[in-house]
């Protein structure tokens, strides 16, 4: 999950490397309508369109719409576990995000760490 404002070649290459190196069946991008922090991103539908265009040539990359404005461990993770009950979940983060993960800013962090965490 992230702003992807804009999605760029680095995002796509990390996604492809994750799929290839980890043997993933699918990698979903989740675009937050209201990302954490002070950033005021381009309108959500434009960022989703950019993501769709960037991933259309790769059948293992796709957009997964978030029901909430932001990724939340309590809400979003529970929804993902319900949507993919038989699947192992991998979460791919940039090092910049991972370095700021702590229980104060990420309530329920221990629940996320029950899944695979990949950091680039």
PDB file of N, CA, C and O in Angstrom, residues 14-93:
ATOM      1  N   UNK A  14      10.762  -3.595  -8.616  1.00  0.00           N
ATOM      2  CA  UNK A  14      10.718  -4.263  -7.310  1.00  0.00           C
ATOM      3  C   UNK A  14       9.596  -5.302  -7.307  1.00  0.00           C
ATOM      4  O   UNK A  14       9.769  -6.418  -6.806  1.00  0.00           O
ATOM      5  N   UNK A  15       8.455  -4.948  -7.868  1.00  0.00           N
ATOM      6  CA  UNK A  15       7.330  -5.882  -7.928  1.00  0.00           C
ATOM      7  C   UNK A  15       7.692  -7.104  -8.763  1.00  0.00           C
ATOM      8  O   UNK A  15       7.451  -8.253  -8.339  1.00  0.00           O
ATOM      9  N   UNK A  16       8.281  -6.897  -9.922  1.00  0.00           N
ATOM     10  CA  UNK A  16       8.673  -8.031 -10.774  1.00  0.00           C
ATOM     11  C   UNK A  16       9.736  -8.893 -10.103  1.00  0.00           C
ATOM     12  O   UNK A  16       9.677 -10.125 -10.171  1.00  0.00           O
ATOM     13  N   UNK A  17      10.712  -8.245  -9.474  1.00  0.00           N
ATOM     14  CA  UNK A  17      11.749  -9.013  -8.772  1.00  0.00           C
ATOM     15  C   UNK A  17      11.134  -9.823  -7.636  1.00  0.00           C
ATOM     16  O   UNK A  17      11.521 -10.977  -7.417  1.00  0.00           O
ATOM     17  N   UNK A  18      10.175  -9.258  -6.936  1.00  0.00           N
ATOM     18  CA  UNK A  18       9.504  -9.982  -5.851  1.00  0.00           C
ATOM     19  C   UNK A  18       8.774 -11.198  -6.389  1.00  0.00           C
ATOM     20  O   UNK A  18       8.875 -12.298  -5.828  1.00  0.00           O
ATOM     21  N   UNK A  19       8.044 -11.021  -7.479  1.00  0.00           N
ATOM     22  CA  UNK A  19       7.312 -12.133  -8.093  1.00  0.00           C
ATOM     23  C   UNK A  19       8.288 -13.233  -8.511  1.00  0.00           C
ATOM     24  O   UNK A  19       8.090 -14.408  -8.207  1.00  0.00           O
ATOM     25  N   UNK A  20       9.352 -12.835  -9.185  1.00  0.00           N
ATOM     26  CA  UNK A  20      10.305 -13.811  -9.708  1.00  0.00           C
ATOM     27  C   UNK A  20      11.120 -14.493  -8.611  1.00  0.00           C
ATOM     28  O   UNK A  20      11.268 -15.713  -8.616  1.00  0.00           O
ATOM     29  N   UNK A  21      11.670 -13.732  -7.700  1.00  0.00           N
ATOM     30  CA  UNK A  21      12.549 -14.296  -6.675  1.00  0.00           C
ATOM     31  C   UNK A  21      11.788 -15.098  -5.617  1.00  0.00           C
ATOM     32  O   UNK A  21      12.320 -16.050  -5.069  1.00  0.00           O
ATOM     33  N   UNK A  22      10.549 -14.718  -5.347  1.00  0.00           N
ATOM     34  CA  UNK A  22       9.774 -15.387  -4.303  1.00  0.00           C
ATOM     35  C   UNK A  22       8.783 -16.399  -4.859  1.00  0.00           C
ATOM     36  O   UNK A  22       8.111 -17.086  -4.102  1.00  0.00           O
ATOM     37  N   UNK A  23       8.679 -16.462  -6.183  1.00  0.00           N
ATOM     38  CA  UNK A  23       7.755 -17.402  -6.809  1.00  0.00           C
ATOM     39  C   UNK A  23       6.294 -17.074  -6.522  1.00  0.00           C
ATOM     40  O   UNK A  23       5.486 -17.981  -6.336  1.00  0.00           O
ATOM     41  N   UNK A  24       5.969 -15.800  -6.496  1.00  0.00           N
ATOM     42  CA  UNK A  24       4.601 -15.387  -6.189  1.00  0.00           C
ATOM     43  C   UNK A  24       3.676 -15.622  -7.368  1.00  0.00           C
ATOM     44  O   UNK A  24       4.069 -15.446  -8.521  1.00  0.00           O
ATOM     45  N   UNK A  25       2.453 -16.002  -7.082  1.00  0.00           N
ATOM     46  CA  UNK A  25       1.436 -16.159  -8.126  1.00  0.00           C
ATOM     47  C   UNK A  25       0.945 -14.806  -8.611  1.00  0.00           C
ATOM     48  O   UNK A  25       0.595 -14.639  -9.775  1.00  0.00           O
ATOM     49  N   UNK A  26       0.904 -13.840  -7.697  1.00  0.00           N
ATOM     50  CA  UNK A  26       0.354 -12.525  -8.013  1.00  0.00           C
ATOM     51  C   UNK A  26       0.910 -11.512  -7.029  1.00  0.00           C
ATOM     52  O   UNK A  26       1.162 -11.846  -5.868  1.00  0.00           O
ATOM     53  N   UNK A  27       1.091 -10.279  -7.488  1.00  0.00           N
ATOM     54  CA  UNK A  27       1.462  -9.187  -6.606  1.00  0.00           C
ATOM     55  C   UNK A  27       0.479  -8.054  -6.844  1.00  0.00           C
ATOM     56  O   UNK A  27       0.273  -7.625  -7.970  1.00  0.00           O
ATOM     57  N   UNK A  28      -0.143  -7.614  -5.768  1.00  0.00           N
ATOM     58  CA  UNK A  28      -1.133  -6.539  -5.849  1.00  0.00           C
ATOM     59  C   UNK A  28      -0.572  -5.256  -5.278  1.00  0.00           C
ATOM     60  O   UNK A  28       0.027  -5.251  -4.210  1.00  0.00           O
ATOM     61  N   UNK A  29      -0.818  -4.180  -5.997  1.00  0.00           N
ATOM     62  CA  UNK A  29      -0.538  -2.841  -5.499  1.00  0.00           C
ATOM     63  C   UNK A  29      -1.820  -2.331  -4.847  1.00  0.00           C
ATOM     64  O   UNK A  29      -2.908  -2.491  -5.403  1.00  0.00           O
ATOM     65  N   UNK A  30      -1.695  -1.719  -3.698  1.00  0.00           N
ATOM     66  CA  UNK A  30      -2.837  -1.112  -3.033  1.00  0.00           C
ATOM     67  C   UNK A  30      -2.561   0.380  -2.927  1.00  0.00           C
ATOM     68  O   UNK A  30      -1.620   0.795  -2.236  1.00  0.00           O
ATOM     69  N   UNK A  31      -3.357   1.176  -3.619  1.00  0.00           N
ATOM     70  CA  UNK A  31      -3.157   2.619  -3.657  1.00  0.00           C
ATOM     71  C   UNK A  31      -4.022   3.275  -2.584  1.00  0.00           C
ATOM     72  O   UNK A  31      -5.246   3.125  -2.597  1.00  0.00           O
ATOM     73  N   UNK A  32      -3.382   3.966  -1.672  1.00  0.00           N
ATOM     74  CA  UNK A  32      -4.113   4.643  -0.605  1.00  0.00           C
ATOM     75  C   UNK A  32      -4.702   5.953  -1.127  1.00  0.00           C
ATOM     76  O   UNK A  32      -4.006   6.726  -1.777  1.00  0.00           O
ATOM     77  N   UNK A  33      -5.974   6.192  -0.836  1.00  0.00           N
ATOM     78  CA  UNK A  33      -6.571   7.460  -1.266  1.00  0.00           C
ATOM     79  C   UNK A  33      -6.068   8.601  -0.396  1.00  0.00           C
ATOM     80  O   UNK A  33      -5.945   9.733  -0.847  1.00  0.00           O
ATOM     81  N   UNK A  34      -5.759   8.295   0.851  1.00  0.00           N
ATOM     82  CA  UNK A  34      -5.251   9.305   1.779  1.00  0.00           C
ATOM     83  C   UNK A  34      -4.028   8.724   2.487  1.00  0.00           C
ATOM     84  O   UNK A  34      -4.132   8.237   3.608  1.00  0.00           O
ATOM     85  N   UNK A  35      -2.860   8.768   1.825  1.00  0.00           N
ATOM     86  CA  UNK A  35      -1.662   8.157   2.406  1.00  0.00           C
ATOM     87  C   UNK A  35      -1.266   8.831   3.723  1.00  0.00           C
ATOM     88  O   UNK A  35      -1.592   9.986   3.969  1.00  0.00           O
ATOM     89  N   UNK A  36      -0.555   8.074   4.538  1.00  0.00           N
ATOM     90  CA  UNK A  36      -0.040   8.611   5.798  1.00  0.00           C
ATOM     91  C   UNK A  36       0.934   9.745   5.504  1.00  0.00           C
ATOM     92  O   UNK A  36       1.568   9.779   4.463  1.00  0.00           O
ATOM     93  N   UNK A  37       1.040  10.665   6.399  1.00  0.00           N
ATOM     94  CA  UNK A  37       1.969  11.779   6.249  1.00  0.00           C
ATOM     95  C   UNK A  37       1.276  13.019   5.713  1.00  0.00           C
ATOM     96  O   UNK A  37       0.053  13.087   5.607  1.00  0.00           O
ATOM     97  N   UNK A  38       2.087  13.991   5.355  1.00  0.00           N
ATOM     98  CA  UNK A  38       1.578  15.288   4.934  1.00  0.00           C
ATOM     99  C   UNK A  38       1.334  15.407   3.437  1.00  0.00           C
ATOM    100  O   UNK A  38       0.798  16.400   2.973  1.00  0.00           O
ATOM    101  N   UNK A  39       1.744  14.418   2.693  1.00  0.00           N
ATOM    102  CA  UNK A  39       1.661  14.497   1.239  1.00  0.00           C
ATOM    103  C   UNK A  39       0.209  14.591   0.757  1.00  0.00           C
ATOM    104  O   UNK A  39      -0.659  13.867   1.228  1.00  0.00           O
ATOM    105  N   UNK A  40      -0.041  15.497  -0.168  1.00  0.00           N
ATOM    106  CA  UNK A  40      -1.349  15.632  -0.808  1.00  0.00           C
ATOM    107  C   UNK A  40      -1.214  15.102  -2.231  1.00  0.00           C
ATOM    108  O   UNK A  40      -0.802  15.813  -3.134  1.00  0.00           O
ATOM    109  N   UNK A  41      -1.544  13.839  -2.441  1.00  0.00           N
ATOM    110  CA  UNK A  41      -1.297  13.218  -3.745  1.00  0.00           C
ATOM    111  C   UNK A  41      -2.316  13.641  -4.803  1.00  0.00           C
ATOM    112  O   UNK A  41      -3.361  14.218  -4.507  1.00  0.00           O
ATOM    113  N   UNK A  42      -1.978  13.302  -6.026  1.00  0.00           N
ATOM    114  CA  UNK A  42      -2.886  13.460  -7.156  1.00  0.00           C
ATOM    115  C   UNK A  42      -4.141  12.637  -6.857  1.00  0.00           C
ATOM    116  O   UNK A  42      -4.083  11.647  -6.133  1.00  0.00           O
ATOM    117  N   UNK A  43      -5.252  13.013  -7.430  1.00  0.00           N
ATOM    118  CA  UNK A  43      -6.523  12.323  -7.194  1.00  0.00           C
ATOM    119  C   UNK A  43      -6.371  10.805  -7.376  1.00  0.00           C
ATOM    120  O   UNK A  43      -5.698  10.337  -8.289  1.00  0.00           O
ATOM    121  N   UNK A  44      -7.035  10.047  -6.523  1.00  0.00           N
ATOM    122  CA  UNK A  44      -6.912   8.592  -6.485  1.00  0.00           C
ATOM    123  C   UNK A  44      -7.154   7.943  -7.844  1.00  0.00           C
ATOM    124  O   UNK A  44      -6.380   7.094  -8.279  1.00  0.00           O
ATOM    125  N   UNK A  45      -8.211   8.317  -8.536  1.00  0.00           N
ATOM    126  CA  UNK A  45      -8.523   7.652  -9.809  1.00  0.00           C
ATOM    127  C   UNK A  45      -7.399   7.829 -10.824  1.00  0.00           C
ATOM    128  O   UNK A  45      -7.146   6.936 -11.623  1.00  0.00           O
ATOM    129  N   UNK A  46      -6.685   8.947 -10.777  1.00  0.00           N
ATOM    130  CA  UNK A  46      -5.572   9.163 -11.705  1.00  0.00           C
ATOM    131  C   UNK A  46      -4.392   8.258 -11.347  1.00  0.00           C
ATOM    132  O   UNK A  46      -3.756   7.674 -12.233  1.00  0.00           O
ATOM    133  N   UNK A  47      -4.117   8.117 -10.053  1.00  0.00           N
ATOM    134  CA  UNK A  47      -3.020   7.241  -9.637  1.00  0.00           C
ATOM    135  C   UNK A  47      -3.356   5.778  -9.927  1.00  0.00           C
ATOM    136  O   UNK A  47      -2.495   5.003 -10.332  1.00  0.00           O
ATOM    137  N   UNK A  48      -4.618   5.397  -9.765  1.00  0.00           N
ATOM    138  CA  UNK A  48      -5.028   4.027 -10.086  1.00  0.00           C
ATOM    139  C   UNK A  48      -4.917   3.768 -11.584  1.00  0.00           C
ATOM    140  O   UNK A  48      -4.485   2.694 -11.999  1.00  0.00           O
ATOM    141  N   UNK A  49      -5.291   4.748 -12.398  1.00  0.00           N
ATOM    142  CA  UNK A  49      -5.168   4.609 -13.857  1.00  0.00           C
ATOM    143  C   UNK A  49      -3.701   4.464 -14.253  1.00  0.00           C
ATOM    144  O   UNK A  49      -3.360   3.623 -15.089  1.00  0.00           O
ATOM    145  N   UNK A  50      -2.818   5.278 -13.644  1.00  0.00           N
ATOM    146  CA  UNK A  50      -1.383   5.168 -13.932  1.00  0.00           C
ATOM    147  C   UNK A  50      -0.873   3.771 -13.573  1.00  0.00           C
ATOM    148  O   UNK A  50      -0.093   3.181 -14.311  1.00  0.00           O
ATOM    149  N   UNK A  51      -1.345   3.245 -12.450  1.00  0.00           N
ATOM    150  CA  UNK A  51      -0.923   1.913 -12.025  1.00  0.00           C
ATOM    151  C   UNK A  51      -1.436   0.854 -12.993  1.00  0.00           C
ATOM    152  O   UNK A  51      -0.690  -0.044 -13.387  1.00  0.00           O
ATOM    153  N   UNK A  52      -2.699   0.959 -13.382  1.00  0.00           N
ATOM    154  CA  UNK A  52      -3.251   0.000 -14.353  1.00  0.00           C
ATOM    155  C   UNK A  52      -2.446   0.010 -15.644  1.00  0.00           C
ATOM    156  O   UNK A  52      -2.124  -1.050 -16.190  1.00  0.00           O
ATOM    157  N   UNK A  53      -2.116   1.198 -16.143  1.00  0.00           N
ATOM    158  CA  UNK A  53      -1.338   1.302 -17.382  1.00  0.00           C
ATOM    159  C   UNK A  53       0.069   0.730 -17.210  1.00  0.00           C
ATOM    160  O   UNK A  53       0.601   0.094 -18.116  1.00  0.00           O
ATOM    161  N   UNK A  54       0.646   0.926 -16.038  1.00  0.00           N
ATOM    162  CA  UNK A  54       2.006   0.452 -15.783  1.00  0.00           C
ATOM    163  C   UNK A  54       2.093  -1.058 -15.619  1.00  0.00           C
ATOM    164  O   UNK A  54       3.160  -1.638 -15.799  1.00  0.00           O
ATOM    165  N   UNK A  55       0.992  -1.693 -15.256  1.00  0.00           N
ATOM    166  CA  UNK A  55       1.028  -3.131 -14.983  1.00  0.00           C
ATOM    167  C   UNK A  55       0.304  -3.973 -16.023  1.00  0.00           C
ATOM    168  O   UNK A  55       0.322  -5.198 -15.933  1.00  0.00           O
ATOM    169  N   UNK A  56      -0.330  -3.338 -17.013  1.00  0.00           N
ATOM    170  CA  UNK A  56      -1.172  -4.091 -17.953  1.00  0.00           C
ATOM    171  C   UNK A  56      -0.408  -5.141 -18.757  1.00  0.00           C
ATOM    172  O   UNK A  56      -0.990  -6.142 -19.168  1.00  0.00           O
ATOM    173  N   UNK A  57       0.891  -4.972 -18.948  1.00  0.00           N
ATOM    174  CA  UNK A  57       1.673  -5.935 -19.731  1.00  0.00           C
ATOM    175  C   UNK A  57       2.144  -7.124 -18.902  1.00  0.00           C
ATOM    176  O   UNK A  57       2.708  -8.065 -19.440  1.00  0.00           O
ATOM    177  N   UNK A  58       1.907  -7.091 -17.602  1.00  0.00           N
ATOM    178  CA  UNK A  58       2.385  -8.162 -16.734  1.00  0.00           C
ATOM    179  C   UNK A  58       1.195  -8.796 -16.026  1.00  0.00           C
ATOM    180  O   UNK A  58       0.571  -8.188 -15.168  1.00  0.00           O
ATOM    181  N   UNK A  59       0.907 -10.049 -16.355  1.00  0.00           N
ATOM    182  CA  UNK A  59      -0.284 -10.720 -15.815  1.00  0.00           C
ATOM    183  C   UNK A  59      -0.179 -11.042 -14.327  1.00  0.00           C
ATOM    184  O   UNK A  59      -1.165 -11.397 -13.698  1.00  0.00           O
ATOM    185  N   UNK A  60       1.002 -10.890 -13.733  1.00  0.00           N
ATOM    186  CA  UNK A  60       1.166 -11.171 -12.308  1.00  0.00           C
ATOM    187  C   UNK A  60       1.185  -9.914 -11.447  1.00  0.00           C
ATOM    188  O   UNK A  60       1.411  -9.997 -10.237  1.00  0.00           O
ATOM    189  N   UNK A  61       0.948  -8.756 -12.051  1.00  0.00           N
ATOM    190  CA  UNK A  61       0.880  -7.491 -11.315  1.00  0.00           C
ATOM    191  C   UNK A  61      -0.490  -6.872 -11.537  1.00  0.00           C
ATOM    192  O   UNK A  61      -0.980  -6.847 -12.664  1.00  0.00           O
ATOM    193  N   UNK A  62      -1.092  -6.376 -10.462  1.00  0.00           N
ATOM    194  CA  UNK A  62      -2.422  -5.775 -10.606  1.00  0.00           C
ATOM    195  C   UNK A  62      -2.720  -4.838  -9.440  1.00  0.00           C
ATOM    196  O   UNK A  62      -2.056  -4.862  -8.406  1.00  0.00           O
ATOM    197  N   UNK A  63      -3.757  -4.067  -9.625  1.00  0.00           N
ATOM    198  CA  UNK A  63      -4.270  -3.164  -8.608  1.00  0.00           C
ATOM    199  C   UNK A  63      -5.302  -3.907  -7.771  1.00  0.00           C
ATOM    200  O   UNK A  63      -6.150  -4.624  -8.303  1.00  0.00           O
ATOM    201  N   UNK A  64      -5.229  -3.748  -6.464  1.00  0.00           N
ATOM    202  CA  UNK A  64      -6.243  -4.267  -5.555  1.00  0.00           C
ATOM    203  C   UNK A  64      -6.777  -3.064  -4.792  1.00  0.00           C
ATOM    204  O   UNK A  64      -6.038  -2.413  -4.047  1.00  0.00           O
ATOM    205  N   UNK A  65      -8.031  -2.736  -5.019  1.00  0.00           N
ATOM    206  CA  UNK A  65      -8.611  -1.556  -4.386  1.00  0.00           C
ATOM    207  C   UNK A  65      -8.777  -1.761  -2.890  1.00  0.00           C
ATOM    208  O   UNK A  65      -9.198  -2.824  -2.435  1.00  0.00           O
ATOM    209  N   UNK A  66      -8.434  -0.733  -2.152  1.00  0.00           N
ATOM    210  CA  UNK A  66      -8.587  -0.746  -0.704  1.00  0.00           C
ATOM    211  C   UNK A  66      -9.975  -0.241  -0.333  1.00  0.00           C
ATOM    212  O   UNK A  66     -10.429   0.764  -0.885  1.00  0.00           O
ATOM    213  N   UNK A  67     -10.629  -0.896   0.596  1.00  0.00           N
ATOM    214  CA  UNK A  67     -11.930  -0.393   1.035  1.00  0.00           C
ATOM    215  C   UNK A  67     -11.797   0.831   1.937  1.00  0.00           C
ATOM    216  O   UNK A  67     -12.741   1.588   2.099  1.00  0.00           O
ATOM    217  N   UNK A  68     -10.619   1.037   2.518  1.00  0.00           N
ATOM    218  CA  UNK A  68     -10.371   2.156   3.420  1.00  0.00           C
ATOM    219  C   UNK A  68      -9.471   3.186   2.751  1.00  0.00           C
ATOM    220  O   UNK A  68      -8.807   2.890   1.759  1.00  0.00           O
ATOM    221  N   UNK A  69      -9.414   4.378   3.319  1.00  0.00           N
ATOM    222  CA  UNK A  69      -8.562   5.439   2.786  1.00  0.00           C
ATOM    223  C   UNK A  69      -7.078   5.149   2.936  1.00  0.00           C
ATOM    224  O   UNK A  69      -6.260   5.596   2.154  1.00  0.00           O
ATOM    225  N   UNK A  70      -6.743   4.400   3.993  1.00  0.00           N
ATOM    226  CA  UNK A  70      -5.356   4.107   4.313  1.00  0.00           C
ATOM    227  C   UNK A  70      -5.219   2.640   4.690  1.00  0.00           C
ATOM    228  O   UNK A  70      -6.161   2.034   5.190  1.00  0.00           O
ATOM    229  N   UNK A  71      -4.013   2.127   4.482  1.00  0.00           N
ATOM    230  CA  UNK A  71      -3.730   0.771   4.936  1.00  0.00           C
ATOM    231  C   UNK A  71      -3.733   0.775   6.456  1.00  0.00           C
ATOM    232  O   UNK A  71      -3.083   1.596   7.092  1.00  0.00           O
ATOM    233  N   UNK A  72      -4.482  -0.120   7.027  1.00  0.00           N
ATOM    234  CA  UNK A  72      -4.562  -0.272   8.474  1.00  0.00           C
ATOM    235  C   UNK A  72      -4.347  -1.746   8.794  1.00  0.00           C
ATOM    236  O   UNK A  72      -4.979  -2.605   8.179  1.00  0.00           O
ATOM    237  N   UNK A  73      -3.468  -2.019   9.732  1.00  0.00           N
ATOM    238  CA  UNK A  73      -3.220  -3.414  10.071  1.00  0.00           C
ATOM    239  C   UNK A  73      -4.494  -4.062  10.583  1.00  0.00           C
ATOM    240  O   UNK A  73      -4.863  -5.149  10.158  1.00  0.00           O
ATOM    241  N   UNK A  74      -5.192  -3.395  11.475  1.00  0.00           N
ATOM    242  CA  UNK A  74      -6.403  -4.003  12.030  1.00  0.00           C
ATOM    243  C   UNK A  74      -7.478  -4.250  10.977  1.00  0.00           C
ATOM    244  O   UNK A  74      -8.030  -5.337  10.886  1.00  0.00           O
ATOM    245  N   UNK A  75      -7.777  -3.244  10.156  1.00  0.00           N
ATOM    246  CA  UNK A  75      -8.864  -3.394   9.183  1.00  0.00           C
ATOM    247  C   UNK A  75      -8.404  -4.058   7.889  1.00  0.00           C
ATOM    248  O   UNK A  75      -8.950  -5.074   7.467  1.00  0.00           O
ATOM    249  N   UNK A  76      -7.400  -3.484   7.262  1.00  0.00           N
ATOM    250  CA  UNK A  76      -6.990  -3.953   5.940  1.00  0.00           C
ATOM    251  C   UNK A  76      -6.403  -5.357   5.995  1.00  0.00           C
ATOM    252  O   UNK A  76      -6.723  -6.198   5.159  1.00  0.00           O
ATOM    253  N   UNK A  77      -5.550  -5.609   6.966  1.00  0.00           N
ATOM    254  CA  UNK A  77      -4.950  -6.935   7.065  1.00  0.00           C
ATOM    255  C   UNK A  77      -6.025  -7.995   7.283  1.00  0.00           C
ATOM    256  O   UNK A  77      -6.003  -9.048   6.646  1.00  0.00           O
ATOM    257  N   UNK A  78      -6.984  -7.696   8.140  1.00  0.00           N
ATOM    258  CA  UNK A  78      -8.075  -8.656   8.373  1.00  0.00           C
ATOM    259  C   UNK A  78      -8.852  -8.922   7.087  1.00  0.00           C
ATOM    260  O   UNK A  78      -9.213 -10.069   6.794  1.00  0.00           O
ATOM    261  N   UNK A  79      -9.087  -7.887   6.300  1.00  0.00           N
ATOM    262  CA  UNK A  79      -9.807  -8.048   5.026  1.00  0.00           C
ATOM    263  C   UNK A  79      -8.996  -8.870   4.037  1.00  0.00           C
ATOM    264  O   UNK A  79      -9.545  -9.698   3.311  1.00  0.00           O
ATOM    265  N   UNK A  80      -7.685  -8.663   4.000  1.00  0.00           N
ATOM    266  CA  UNK A  80      -6.826  -9.440   3.103  1.00  0.00           C
ATOM    267  C   UNK A  80      -6.783 -10.906   3.524  1.00  0.00           C
ATOM    268  O   UNK A  80      -6.824 -11.802   2.684  1.00  0.00           O
ATOM    269  N   UNK A  81      -6.704 -11.145   4.820  1.00  0.00           N
ATOM    270  CA  UNK A  81      -6.705 -12.527   5.312  1.00  0.00           C
ATOM    271  C   UNK A  81      -8.031 -13.221   4.991  1.00  0.00           C
ATOM    272  O   UNK A  81      -8.052 -14.408   4.676  1.00  0.00           O
ATOM    273  N   UNK A  82      -9.109 -12.471   5.024  1.00  0.00           N
ATOM    274  CA  UNK A  82     -10.418 -13.035   4.675  1.00  0.00           C
ATOM    275  C   UNK A  82     -10.538 -13.272   3.175  1.00  0.00           C
ATOM    276  O   UNK A  82     -11.077 -14.274   2.730  1.00  0.00           O
ATOM    277  N   UNK A  83     -10.010 -12.345   2.378  1.00  0.00           N
ATOM    278  CA  UNK A  83     -10.092 -12.452   0.914  1.00  0.00           C
ATOM    279  C   UNK A  83      -9.207 -13.582   0.381  1.00  0.00           C
ATOM    280  O   UNK A  83      -9.547 -14.219  -0.609  1.00  0.00           O
ATOM    281  N   UNK A  84      -8.083 -13.817   1.036  1.00  0.00           N
ATOM    282  CA  UNK A  84      -7.119 -14.829   0.590  1.00  0.00           C
ATOM    283  C   UNK A  84      -6.845 -15.829   1.718  1.00  0.00           C
ATOM    284  O   UNK A  84      -5.704 -15.972   2.167  1.00  0.00           O
ATOM    285  N   UNK A  85      -7.860 -16.553   2.169  1.00  0.00           N
ATOM    286  CA  UNK A  85      -7.698 -17.388   3.367  1.00  0.00           C
ATOM    287  C   UNK A  85      -6.716 -18.549   3.224  1.00  0.00           C
ATOM    288  O   UNK A  85      -6.134 -18.986   4.209  1.00  0.00           O
ATOM    289  N   UNK A  86      -6.511 -19.043   2.026  1.00  0.00           N
ATOM    290  CA  UNK A  86      -5.630 -20.194   1.822  1.00  0.00           C
ATOM    291  C   UNK A  86      -4.232 -19.796   1.345  1.00  0.00           C
ATOM    292  O   UNK A  86      -3.385 -20.661   1.118  1.00  0.00           O
ATOM    293  N   UNK A  87      -4.002 -18.508   1.182  1.00  0.00           N
ATOM    294  CA  UNK A  87      -2.743 -18.041   0.613  1.00  0.00           C
ATOM    295  C   UNK A  87      -1.772 -17.543   1.676  1.00  0.00           C
ATOM    296  O   UNK A  87      -2.176 -17.031   2.713  1.00  0.00           O
ATOM    297  N   UNK A  88      -0.483 -17.703   1.375  1.00  0.00           N
ATOM    298  CA  UNK A  88       0.540 -17.068   2.194  1.00  0.00           C
ATOM    299  C   UNK A  88       0.627 -15.619   1.720  1.00  0.00           C
ATOM    300  O   UNK A  88       0.705 -15.359   0.518  1.00  0.00           O
ATOM    301  N   UNK A  89       0.616 -14.695   2.653  1.00  0.00           N
ATOM    302  CA  UNK A  89       0.670 -13.285   2.290  1.00  0.00           C
ATOM    303  C   UNK A  89       2.084 -12.751   2.477  1.00  0.00           C
ATOM    304  O   UNK A  89       2.715 -12.978   3.505  1.00  0.00           O
ATOM    305  N   UNK A  90       2.555 -12.042   1.457  1.00  0.00           N
ATOM    306  CA  UNK A  90       3.847 -11.369   1.481  1.00  0.00           C
ATOM    307  C   UNK A  90       3.567  -9.873   1.375  1.00  0.00           C
ATOM    308  O   UNK A  90       2.751  -9.458   0.551  1.00  0.00           O
ATOM    309  N   UNK A  91       4.239  -9.080   2.176  1.00  0.00           N
ATOM    310  CA  UNK A  91       4.101  -7.633   2.119  1.00  0.00           C
ATOM    311  C   UNK A  91       5.449  -7.053   1.713  1.00  0.00           C
ATOM    312  O   UNK A  91       6.464  -7.317   2.365  1.00  0.00           O
ATOM    313  N   UNK A  92       5.453  -6.286   0.633  1.00  0.00           N
ATOM    314  CA  UNK A  92       6.684  -5.724   0.090  1.00  0.00           C
ATOM    315  C   UNK A  92       6.728  -4.246   0.455  1.00  0.00           C
ATOM    316  O   UNK A  92       5.805  -3.492   0.131  1.00  0.00           O
ATOM    317  N   UNK A  93       7.791  -3.857   1.143  1.00  0.00           N
ATOM    318  CA  UNK A  93       7.961  -2.472   1.585  1.00  0.00           C
ATOM    319  C   UNK A  93       9.283  -1.928   1.093  1.00  0.00           C
ATOM    320  O   UNK A  93      10.267  -2.663   1.005  1.00  0.00           O
TER     321      UNK A  93
END
